[in-house]
Tab-separated table of C-alpha atoms and ligand atoms in Angstrom:
chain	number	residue	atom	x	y	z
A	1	UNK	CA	140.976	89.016	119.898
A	2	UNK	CA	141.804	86.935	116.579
A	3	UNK	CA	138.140	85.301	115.692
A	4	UNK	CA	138.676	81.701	114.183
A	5	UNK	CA	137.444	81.455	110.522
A	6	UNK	CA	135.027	78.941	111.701
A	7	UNK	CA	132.502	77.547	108.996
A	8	UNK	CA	128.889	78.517	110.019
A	9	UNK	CA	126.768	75.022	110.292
A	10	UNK	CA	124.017	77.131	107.987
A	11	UNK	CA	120.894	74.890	108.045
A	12	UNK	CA	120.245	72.718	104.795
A	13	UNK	CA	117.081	74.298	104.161
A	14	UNK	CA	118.361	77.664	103.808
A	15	UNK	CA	121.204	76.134	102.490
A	16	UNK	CA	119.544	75.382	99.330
A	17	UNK	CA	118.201	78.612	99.131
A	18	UNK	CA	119.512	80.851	96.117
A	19	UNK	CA	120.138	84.777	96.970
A	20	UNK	CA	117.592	87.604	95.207
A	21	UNK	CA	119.495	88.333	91.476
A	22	UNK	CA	117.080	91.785	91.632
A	23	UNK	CA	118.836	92.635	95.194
A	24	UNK	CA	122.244	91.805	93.639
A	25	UNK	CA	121.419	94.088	90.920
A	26	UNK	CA	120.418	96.931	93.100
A	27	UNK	CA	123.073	96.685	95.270
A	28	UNK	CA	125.600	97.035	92.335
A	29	UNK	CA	123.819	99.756	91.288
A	30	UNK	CA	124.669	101.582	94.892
A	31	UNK	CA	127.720	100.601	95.033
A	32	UNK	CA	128.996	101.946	92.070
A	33	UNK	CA	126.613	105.580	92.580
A	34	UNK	CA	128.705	105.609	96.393
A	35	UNK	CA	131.862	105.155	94.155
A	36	UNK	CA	130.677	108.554	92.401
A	37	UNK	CA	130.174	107.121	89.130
A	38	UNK	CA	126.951	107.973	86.656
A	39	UNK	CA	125.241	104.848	86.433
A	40	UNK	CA	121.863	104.486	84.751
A	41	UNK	CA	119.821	101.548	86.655
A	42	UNK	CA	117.764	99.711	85.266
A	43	UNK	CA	117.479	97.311	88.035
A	44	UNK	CA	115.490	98.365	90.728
A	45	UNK	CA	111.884	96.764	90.570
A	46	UNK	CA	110.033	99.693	92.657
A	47	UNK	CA	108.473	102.978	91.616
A	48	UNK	CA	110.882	105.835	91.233
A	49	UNK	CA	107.653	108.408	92.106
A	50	UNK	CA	107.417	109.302	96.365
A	51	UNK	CA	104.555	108.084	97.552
A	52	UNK	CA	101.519	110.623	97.434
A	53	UNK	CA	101.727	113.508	100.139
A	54	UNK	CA	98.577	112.616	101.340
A	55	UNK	CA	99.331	109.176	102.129
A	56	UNK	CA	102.553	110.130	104.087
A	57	UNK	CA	100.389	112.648	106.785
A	58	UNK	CA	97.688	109.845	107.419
A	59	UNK	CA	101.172	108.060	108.179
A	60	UNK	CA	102.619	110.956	110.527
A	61	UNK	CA	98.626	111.263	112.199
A	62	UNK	CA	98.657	107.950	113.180
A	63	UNK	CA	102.230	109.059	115.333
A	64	UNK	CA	100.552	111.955	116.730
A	65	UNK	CA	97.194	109.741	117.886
A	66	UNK	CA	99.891	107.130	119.523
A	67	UNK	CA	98.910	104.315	116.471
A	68	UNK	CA	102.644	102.780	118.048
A	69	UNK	CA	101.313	99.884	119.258
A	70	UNK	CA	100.981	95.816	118.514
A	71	UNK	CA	97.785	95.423	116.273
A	72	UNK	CA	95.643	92.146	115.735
A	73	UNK	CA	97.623	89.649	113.709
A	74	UNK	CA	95.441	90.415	110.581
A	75	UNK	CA	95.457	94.367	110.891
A	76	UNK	CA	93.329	96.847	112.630
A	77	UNK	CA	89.835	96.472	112.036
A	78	UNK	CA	90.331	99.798	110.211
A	79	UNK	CA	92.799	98.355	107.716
A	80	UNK	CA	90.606	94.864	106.952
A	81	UNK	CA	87.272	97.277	106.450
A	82	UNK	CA	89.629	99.471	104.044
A	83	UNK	CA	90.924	96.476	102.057
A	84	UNK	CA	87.139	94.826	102.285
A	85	UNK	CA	85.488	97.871	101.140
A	86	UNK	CA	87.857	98.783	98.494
A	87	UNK	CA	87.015	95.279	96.662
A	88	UNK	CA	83.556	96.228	97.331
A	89	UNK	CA	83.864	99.517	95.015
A	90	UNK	CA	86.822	98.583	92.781
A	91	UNK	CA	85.658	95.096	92.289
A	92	UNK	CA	82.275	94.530	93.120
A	93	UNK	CA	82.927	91.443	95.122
A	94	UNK	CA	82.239	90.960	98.649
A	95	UNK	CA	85.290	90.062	101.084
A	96	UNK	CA	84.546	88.289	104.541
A	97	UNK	CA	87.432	90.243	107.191
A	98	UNK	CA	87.797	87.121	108.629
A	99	UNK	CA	89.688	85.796	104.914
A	100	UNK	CA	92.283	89.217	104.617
A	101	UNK	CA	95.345	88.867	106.868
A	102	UNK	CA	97.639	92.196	106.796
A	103	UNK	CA	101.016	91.282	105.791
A	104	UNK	CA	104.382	93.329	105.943
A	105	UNK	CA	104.285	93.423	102.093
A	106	UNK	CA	103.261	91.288	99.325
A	107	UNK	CA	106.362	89.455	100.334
A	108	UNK	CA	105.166	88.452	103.273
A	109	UNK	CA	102.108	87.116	102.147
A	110	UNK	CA	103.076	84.650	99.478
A	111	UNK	CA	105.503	83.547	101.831
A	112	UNK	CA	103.031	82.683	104.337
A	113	UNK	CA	100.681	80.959	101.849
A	114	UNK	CA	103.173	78.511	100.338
A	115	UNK	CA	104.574	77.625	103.092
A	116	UNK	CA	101.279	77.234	105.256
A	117	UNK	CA	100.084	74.757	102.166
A	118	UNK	CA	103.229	73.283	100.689
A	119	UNK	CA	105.612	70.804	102.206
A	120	UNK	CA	107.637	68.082	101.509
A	121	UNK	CA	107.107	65.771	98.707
A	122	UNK	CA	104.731	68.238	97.167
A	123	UNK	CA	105.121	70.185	93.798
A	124	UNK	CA	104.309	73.831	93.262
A	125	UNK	CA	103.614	74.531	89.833
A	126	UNK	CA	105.847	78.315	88.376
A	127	UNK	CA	105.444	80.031	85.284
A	128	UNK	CA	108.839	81.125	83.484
A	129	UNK	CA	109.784	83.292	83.447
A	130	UNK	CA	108.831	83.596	87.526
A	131	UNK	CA	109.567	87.015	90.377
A	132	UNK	CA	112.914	85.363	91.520
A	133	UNK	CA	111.191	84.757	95.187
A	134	UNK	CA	108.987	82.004	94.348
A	135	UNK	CA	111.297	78.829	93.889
A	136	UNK	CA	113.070	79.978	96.914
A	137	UNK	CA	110.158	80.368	98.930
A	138	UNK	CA	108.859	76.299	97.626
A	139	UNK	CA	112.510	75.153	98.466
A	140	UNK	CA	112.399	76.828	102.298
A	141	UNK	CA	108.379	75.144	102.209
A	142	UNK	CA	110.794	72.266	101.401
A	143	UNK	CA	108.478	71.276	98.341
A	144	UNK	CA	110.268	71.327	94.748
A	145	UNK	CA	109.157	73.535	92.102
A	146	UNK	CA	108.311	72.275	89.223
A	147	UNK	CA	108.355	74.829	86.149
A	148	UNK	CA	106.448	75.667	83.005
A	149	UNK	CA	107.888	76.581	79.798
A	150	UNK	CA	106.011	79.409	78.114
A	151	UNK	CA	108.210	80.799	75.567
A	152	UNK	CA	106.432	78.871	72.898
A	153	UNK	CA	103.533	81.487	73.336
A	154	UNK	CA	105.913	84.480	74.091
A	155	UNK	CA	105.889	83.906	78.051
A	156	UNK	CA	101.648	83.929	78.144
A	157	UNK	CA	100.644	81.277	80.492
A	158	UNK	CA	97.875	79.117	79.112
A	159	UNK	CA	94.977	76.697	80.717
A	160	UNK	CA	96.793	74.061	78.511
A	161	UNK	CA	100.070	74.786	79.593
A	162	UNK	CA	99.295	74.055	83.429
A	163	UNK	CA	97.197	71.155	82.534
A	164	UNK	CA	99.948	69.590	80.634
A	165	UNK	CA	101.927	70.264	83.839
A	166	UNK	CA	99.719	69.032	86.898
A	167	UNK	CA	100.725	65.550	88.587
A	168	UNK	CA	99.422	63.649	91.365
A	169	UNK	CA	102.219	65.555	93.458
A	170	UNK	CA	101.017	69.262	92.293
A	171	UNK	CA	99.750	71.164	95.136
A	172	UNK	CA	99.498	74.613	94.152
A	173	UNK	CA	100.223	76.967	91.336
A	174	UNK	CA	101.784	80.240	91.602
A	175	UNK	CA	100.125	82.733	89.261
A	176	UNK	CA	101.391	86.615	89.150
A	177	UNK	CA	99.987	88.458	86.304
A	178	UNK	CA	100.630	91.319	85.230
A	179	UNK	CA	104.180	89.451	85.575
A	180	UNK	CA	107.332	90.574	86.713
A	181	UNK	CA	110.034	90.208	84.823
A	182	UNK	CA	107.791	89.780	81.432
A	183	UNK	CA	105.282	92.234	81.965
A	184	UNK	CA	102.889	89.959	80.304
A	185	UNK	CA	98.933	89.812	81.609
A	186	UNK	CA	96.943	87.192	81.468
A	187	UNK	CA	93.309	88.098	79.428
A	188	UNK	CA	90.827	86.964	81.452
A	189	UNK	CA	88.857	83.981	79.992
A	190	UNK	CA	92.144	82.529	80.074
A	191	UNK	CA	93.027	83.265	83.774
A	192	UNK	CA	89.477	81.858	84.705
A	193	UNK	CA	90.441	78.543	82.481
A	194	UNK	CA	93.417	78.568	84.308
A	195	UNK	CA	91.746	78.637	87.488
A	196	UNK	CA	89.013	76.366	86.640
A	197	UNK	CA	91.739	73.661	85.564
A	198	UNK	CA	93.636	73.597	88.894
A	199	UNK	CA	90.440	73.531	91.234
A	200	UNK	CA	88.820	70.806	88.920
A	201	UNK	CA	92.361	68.607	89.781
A	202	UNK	CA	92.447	70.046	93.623
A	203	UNK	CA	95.459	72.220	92.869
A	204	UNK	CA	95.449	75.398	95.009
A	205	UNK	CA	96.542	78.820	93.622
A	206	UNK	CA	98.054	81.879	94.489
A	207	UNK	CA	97.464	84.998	92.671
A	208	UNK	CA	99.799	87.938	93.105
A	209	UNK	CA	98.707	90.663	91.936
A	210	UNK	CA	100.727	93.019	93.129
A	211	UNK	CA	100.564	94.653	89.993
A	212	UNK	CA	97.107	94.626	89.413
A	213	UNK	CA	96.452	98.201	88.776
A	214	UNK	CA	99.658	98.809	86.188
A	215	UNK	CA	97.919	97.519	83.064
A	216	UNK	CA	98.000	98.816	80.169
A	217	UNK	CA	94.668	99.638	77.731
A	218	UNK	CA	93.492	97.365	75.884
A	219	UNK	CA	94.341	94.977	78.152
A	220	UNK	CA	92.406	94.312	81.319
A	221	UNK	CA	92.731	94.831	85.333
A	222	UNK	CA	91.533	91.699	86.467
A	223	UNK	CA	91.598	90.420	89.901
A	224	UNK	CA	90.994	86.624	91.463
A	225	UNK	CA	89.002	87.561	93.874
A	226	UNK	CA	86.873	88.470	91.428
A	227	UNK	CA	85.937	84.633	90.858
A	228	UNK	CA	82.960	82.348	91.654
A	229	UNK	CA	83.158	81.533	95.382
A	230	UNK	CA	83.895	77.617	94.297
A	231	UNK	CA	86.957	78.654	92.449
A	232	UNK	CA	87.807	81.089	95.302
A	233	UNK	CA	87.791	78.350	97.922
A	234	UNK	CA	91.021	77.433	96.208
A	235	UNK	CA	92.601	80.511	95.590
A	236	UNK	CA	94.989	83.023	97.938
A	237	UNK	CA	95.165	86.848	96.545
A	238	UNK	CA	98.467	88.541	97.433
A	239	UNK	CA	98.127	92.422	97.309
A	240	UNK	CA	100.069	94.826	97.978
A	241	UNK	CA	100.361	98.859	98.154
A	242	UNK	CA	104.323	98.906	97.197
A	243	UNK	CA	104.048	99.577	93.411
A	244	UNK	CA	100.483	101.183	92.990
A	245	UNK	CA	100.891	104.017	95.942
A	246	UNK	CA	104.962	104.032	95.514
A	247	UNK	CA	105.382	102.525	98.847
A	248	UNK	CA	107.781	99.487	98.541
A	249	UNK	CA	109.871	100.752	102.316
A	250	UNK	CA	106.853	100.749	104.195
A	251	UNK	CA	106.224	97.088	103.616
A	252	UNK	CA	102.717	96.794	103.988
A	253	UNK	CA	100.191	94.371	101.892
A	254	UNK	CA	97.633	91.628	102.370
A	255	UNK	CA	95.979	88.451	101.808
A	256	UNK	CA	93.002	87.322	100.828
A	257	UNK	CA	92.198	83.854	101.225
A	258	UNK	CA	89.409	80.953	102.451
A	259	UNK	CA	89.167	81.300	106.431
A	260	UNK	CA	91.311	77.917	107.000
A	261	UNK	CA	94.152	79.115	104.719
A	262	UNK	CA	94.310	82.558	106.358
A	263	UNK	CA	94.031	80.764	109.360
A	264	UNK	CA	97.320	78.728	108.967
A	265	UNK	CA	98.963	81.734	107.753
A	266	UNK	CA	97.990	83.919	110.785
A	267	UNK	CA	99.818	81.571	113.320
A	268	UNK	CA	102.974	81.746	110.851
A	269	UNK	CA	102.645	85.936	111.320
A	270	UNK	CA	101.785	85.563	115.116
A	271	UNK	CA	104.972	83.310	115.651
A	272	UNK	CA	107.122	85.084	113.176
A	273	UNK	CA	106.114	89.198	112.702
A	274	UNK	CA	103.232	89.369	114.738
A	275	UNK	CA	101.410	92.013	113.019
A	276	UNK	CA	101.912	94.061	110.180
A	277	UNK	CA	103.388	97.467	111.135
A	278	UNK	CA	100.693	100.353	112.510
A	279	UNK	CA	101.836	103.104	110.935
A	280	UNK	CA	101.905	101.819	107.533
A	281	UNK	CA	98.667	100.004	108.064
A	282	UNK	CA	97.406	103.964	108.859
A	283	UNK	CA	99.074	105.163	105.455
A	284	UNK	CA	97.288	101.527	103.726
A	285	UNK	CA	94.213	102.867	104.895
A	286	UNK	CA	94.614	106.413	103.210
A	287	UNK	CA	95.810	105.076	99.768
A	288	UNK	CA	92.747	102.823	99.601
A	289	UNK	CA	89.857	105.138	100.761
A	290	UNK	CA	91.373	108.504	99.350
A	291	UNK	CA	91.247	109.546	95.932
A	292	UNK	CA	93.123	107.179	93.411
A	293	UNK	CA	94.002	109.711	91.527
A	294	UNK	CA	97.412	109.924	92.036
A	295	UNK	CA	97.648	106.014	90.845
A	296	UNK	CA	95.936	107.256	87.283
A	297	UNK	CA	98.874	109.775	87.458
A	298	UNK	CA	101.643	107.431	87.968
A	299	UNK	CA	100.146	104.770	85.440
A	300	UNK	CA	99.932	107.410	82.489
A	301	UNK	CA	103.481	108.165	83.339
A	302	UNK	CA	104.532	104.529	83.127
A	303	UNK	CA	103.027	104.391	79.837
A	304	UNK	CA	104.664	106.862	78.438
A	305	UNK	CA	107.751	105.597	79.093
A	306	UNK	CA	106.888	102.136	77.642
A	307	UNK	CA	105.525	103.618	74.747
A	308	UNK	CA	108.693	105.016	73.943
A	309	UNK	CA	111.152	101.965	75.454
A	310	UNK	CA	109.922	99.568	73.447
A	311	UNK	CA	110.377	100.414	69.952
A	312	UNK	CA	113.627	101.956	70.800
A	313	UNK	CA	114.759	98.658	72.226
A	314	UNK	CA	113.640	96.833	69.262
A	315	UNK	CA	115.938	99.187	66.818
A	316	UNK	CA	118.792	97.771	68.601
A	317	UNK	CA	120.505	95.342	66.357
A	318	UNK	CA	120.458	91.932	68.166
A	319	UNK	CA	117.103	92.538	70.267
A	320	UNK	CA	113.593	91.782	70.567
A	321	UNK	CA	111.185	92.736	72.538
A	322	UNK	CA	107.384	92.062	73.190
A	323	UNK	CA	104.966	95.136	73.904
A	324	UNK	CA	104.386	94.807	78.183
A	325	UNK	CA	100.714	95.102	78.587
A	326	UNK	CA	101.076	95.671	82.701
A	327	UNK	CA	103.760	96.667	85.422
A	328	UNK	CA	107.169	98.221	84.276
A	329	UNK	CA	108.993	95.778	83.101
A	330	UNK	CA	110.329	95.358	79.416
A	331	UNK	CA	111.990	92.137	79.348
A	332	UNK	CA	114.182	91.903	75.935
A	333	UNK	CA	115.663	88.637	73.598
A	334	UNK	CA	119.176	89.689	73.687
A	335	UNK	CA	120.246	86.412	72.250
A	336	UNK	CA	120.503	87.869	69.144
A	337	UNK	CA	123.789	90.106	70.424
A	338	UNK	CA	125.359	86.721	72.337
A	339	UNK	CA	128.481	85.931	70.453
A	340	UNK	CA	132.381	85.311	70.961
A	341	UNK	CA	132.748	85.815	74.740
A	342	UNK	CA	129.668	86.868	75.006
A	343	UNK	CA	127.621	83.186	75.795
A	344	UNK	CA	124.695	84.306	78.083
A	345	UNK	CA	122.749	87.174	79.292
A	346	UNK	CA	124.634	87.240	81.883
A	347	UNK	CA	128.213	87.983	80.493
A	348	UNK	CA	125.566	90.405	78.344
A	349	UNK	CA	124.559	92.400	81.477
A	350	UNK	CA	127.966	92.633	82.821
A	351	UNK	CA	129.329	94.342	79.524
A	352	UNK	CA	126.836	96.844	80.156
A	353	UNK	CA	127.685	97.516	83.563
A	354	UNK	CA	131.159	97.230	82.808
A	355	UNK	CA	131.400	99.411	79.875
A	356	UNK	CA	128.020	101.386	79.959
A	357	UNK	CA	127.936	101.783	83.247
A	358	UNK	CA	124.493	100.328	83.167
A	359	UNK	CA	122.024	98.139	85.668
A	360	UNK	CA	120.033	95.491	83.677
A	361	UNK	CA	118.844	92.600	85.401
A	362	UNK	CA	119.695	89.341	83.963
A	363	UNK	CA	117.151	86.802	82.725
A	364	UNK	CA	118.644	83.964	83.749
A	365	UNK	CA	117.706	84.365	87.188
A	366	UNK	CA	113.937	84.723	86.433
A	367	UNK	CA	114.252	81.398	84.836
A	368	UNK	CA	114.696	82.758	81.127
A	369	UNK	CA	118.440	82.562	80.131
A	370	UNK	CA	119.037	84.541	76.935
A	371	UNK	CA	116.815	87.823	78.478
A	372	UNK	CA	117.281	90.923	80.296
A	373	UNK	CA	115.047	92.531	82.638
A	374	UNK	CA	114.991	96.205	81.903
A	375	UNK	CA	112.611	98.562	84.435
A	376	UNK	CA	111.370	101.311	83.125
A	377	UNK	CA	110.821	102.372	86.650
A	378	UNK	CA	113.001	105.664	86.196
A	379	UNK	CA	112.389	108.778	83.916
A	380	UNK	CA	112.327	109.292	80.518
A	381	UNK	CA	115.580	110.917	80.170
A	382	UNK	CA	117.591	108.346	81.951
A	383	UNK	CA	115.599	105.503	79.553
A	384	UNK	CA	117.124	107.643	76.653
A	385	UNK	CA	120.174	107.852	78.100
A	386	UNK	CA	120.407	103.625	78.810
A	387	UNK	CA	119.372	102.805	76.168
A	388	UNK	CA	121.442	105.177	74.084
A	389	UNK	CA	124.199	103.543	75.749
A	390	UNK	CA	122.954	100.213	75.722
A	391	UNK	CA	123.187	100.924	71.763
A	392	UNK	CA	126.555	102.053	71.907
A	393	UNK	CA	127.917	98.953	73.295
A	394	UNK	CA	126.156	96.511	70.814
A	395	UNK	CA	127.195	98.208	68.398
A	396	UNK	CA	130.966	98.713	69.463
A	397	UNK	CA	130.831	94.656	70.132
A	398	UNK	CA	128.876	93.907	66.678
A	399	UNK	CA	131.536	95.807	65.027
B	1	PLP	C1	105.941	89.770	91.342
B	1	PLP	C2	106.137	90.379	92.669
B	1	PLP	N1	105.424	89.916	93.693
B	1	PLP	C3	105.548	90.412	94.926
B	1	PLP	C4	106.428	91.433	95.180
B	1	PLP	C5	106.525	91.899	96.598
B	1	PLP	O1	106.465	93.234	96.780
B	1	PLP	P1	106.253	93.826	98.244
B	1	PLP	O2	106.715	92.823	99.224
B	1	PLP	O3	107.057	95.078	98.255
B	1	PLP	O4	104.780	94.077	98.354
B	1	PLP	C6	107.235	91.940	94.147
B	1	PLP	C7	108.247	92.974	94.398
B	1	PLP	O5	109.141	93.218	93.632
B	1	PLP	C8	107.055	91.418	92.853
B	1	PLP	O6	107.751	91.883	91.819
């Protein structure tokens, strides 16, 4: 039977939505390695290490013991004590179980917080460049998003910056440091102005820090939690075990939060997920209590890679780019190769698809037009080989 090409009455809210750029980007990447062809990506924002052996048999355990069922909203009391008592020895800060709330990835989490606080009429305060899921998550909260230029102090979010940007309408401000796409951290007098400024006006915060343990020496792991319990009473921590364990498919992460936060986000989870999946919760468990070892391992990899991206990026006529100080991200000015047809870094990153047969992500996306979000995700020899190509191309176009 002929269906009729009916138009689907999608709901305004979602609607307004915009899809993920970094999906898009992946998915071309697929489509084009299906099609047979050698493309280097630079797209995908996840770890290209497997997650740790020993992390995957607590996982296949918790089959064998018959771990298949529905857990409390929040987690297993297992999983809370593991996140609880890993602040406890990482951080030295003490977590009540009744503020953590187990989350299908960090995803999940910030999801749940903005839209259990925000709501129409409000304003939710984003850094640019911004992790393309926050506006869209304010706009489903249906509150706007309100942004903050920080390219006059090369994407480093300031005290001074947010308190230029706080109205009567600002609810909460969306803080992810060590960012993705800029890879910038935030030192940490400054985060704690930062914080200081948004409780003193009654603006709540979110911090994810999801990439809290990919920093780079000399710059500093820092977490929120880590605050005075009158600054915490305004602040939700979004963690997650995707990047530092290399385990973005088994969605698992958490919250930490005030009780009456975590409470409005636990009847979002109970009505929408229920709980956060057992088996990965079992596998969360491992990768916090086991040795961390194998994090050390993946970091000093990472920064290897930087340590040679970087420089080689900058010898590229036309670009410029800033030393990352956390996650795996190097986020390059390519504004300096934008001429002729080429107007924005978006016509840049489909030359070098087209003709290098290479994934960048563009900036424009992550609320920075004129940038390109490179991952260094992915080994050495495919960053020589990008960017090697990446060369060729400028140059062939320069020329
Ligand atoms: C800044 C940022 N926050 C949160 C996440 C969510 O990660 P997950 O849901 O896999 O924990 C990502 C993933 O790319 C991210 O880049």
């Amino acid at each position: 039977m002929k269906h009729t090409t009916q138009e689907f009455p999608v709901s305004p809210t979602i609607a307004r939505m915009q899809s993920s750029s970094t999906i898009a980007a992946m998915q071309a990447a697929t489509k084009m390695r299906a099609e047979g062809i050698d493309v280097v990506d630079f797209g995908a924002g996840e770890p290209d290490f497997d997650t740790p052996a020993h992390i995957k048999h607590a996982a296949i355990e918790a089959m064998r013991n018959g771990e298949t069922k529905y857990t409390p909203t929040a987690g297993t009391k297992a999983f809370v004590k593991a996140i609880t008592d890993y602040y406890k020895r990482e951080f030295d800060v003490s977590i009540d179980a009744t503020e953590v709330m187990g989350t299908a990835g960090g995803k999940q989490g910030i999801f749940n917080a903005v839209v259990a606080l925000a709501c129409s009429g409000d304003e939710v305060l984003i850094a640019k460049p911004y992790w393309v899921s926050f506006p869209e998550m304010v706009t489903f909260a249906g509150a706007t998003s309100a942004f903050i230029e920080t390219e006059d102090n090369d994407f480093q979010l300031t005290a001074e910056h947010v308190a230029r940007s706080i109205t009567p309408r600002t609810k909460l401000l969306i803080v992810n440091s060590p960012s993705n796409p800029s890879g910038r951290v935030i030192p940490i007098d400054e985060f704690c102005r930062i914080i200081e400024t948004c409780a003193a006006r009654g603006v709540y915060v979110i911090s994810d820090e999801c990439y809290v343990r990919i920093v780079y020496p000399p710059a500093e792991v820092f977490s929120a939690t880590t605050l005075p319990a009158e600054l915490r009473d305004y602040i939700c921590v979004s963690g997650s075990f995707s990047k530092t364990y290399a385990m973005t498919g088994w969605r698992i992460g958490y919250t930490i939060a005030p009780q009456a936060w975590t409470k409005a986000m636990l009847k979002i989870e109970q009505h929408s997920t229920s709980n956060p999946c057992s088996i990965a919760q079992a596998a969360g468990i491992e990768a916090f209590t086991a040795s961390q070892d194998c994090v050390a391992g993946m970091l000093n990899e990472y920064r290897k890679r930087r340590d040679w991206l970087i420089p080689a990026l900058n010898d590229i006529p036309g670009v410029r780019c800033t030393m990352p100080e956390g996650a795996f991200y190097a986020f390059p000015d390519v504004r300096g190769c934008l001429k002729g047809e080429l107007k924005t870094s978006g016509d840049f990153a489909d030359l070098l698809l087209r003709e290098a047969q290479t994934v960048v992500t563009d900036g424009a996306g992550f609320g920075a037009e004129g940038f390109v979000r490179i991952s260094y995700a992915t080994s050495l020899e495919r960053l020589q080989e990008g960017v090697r190509r990446i060369r060729d191309v400028v140059e062939r176009f320069a020329s």
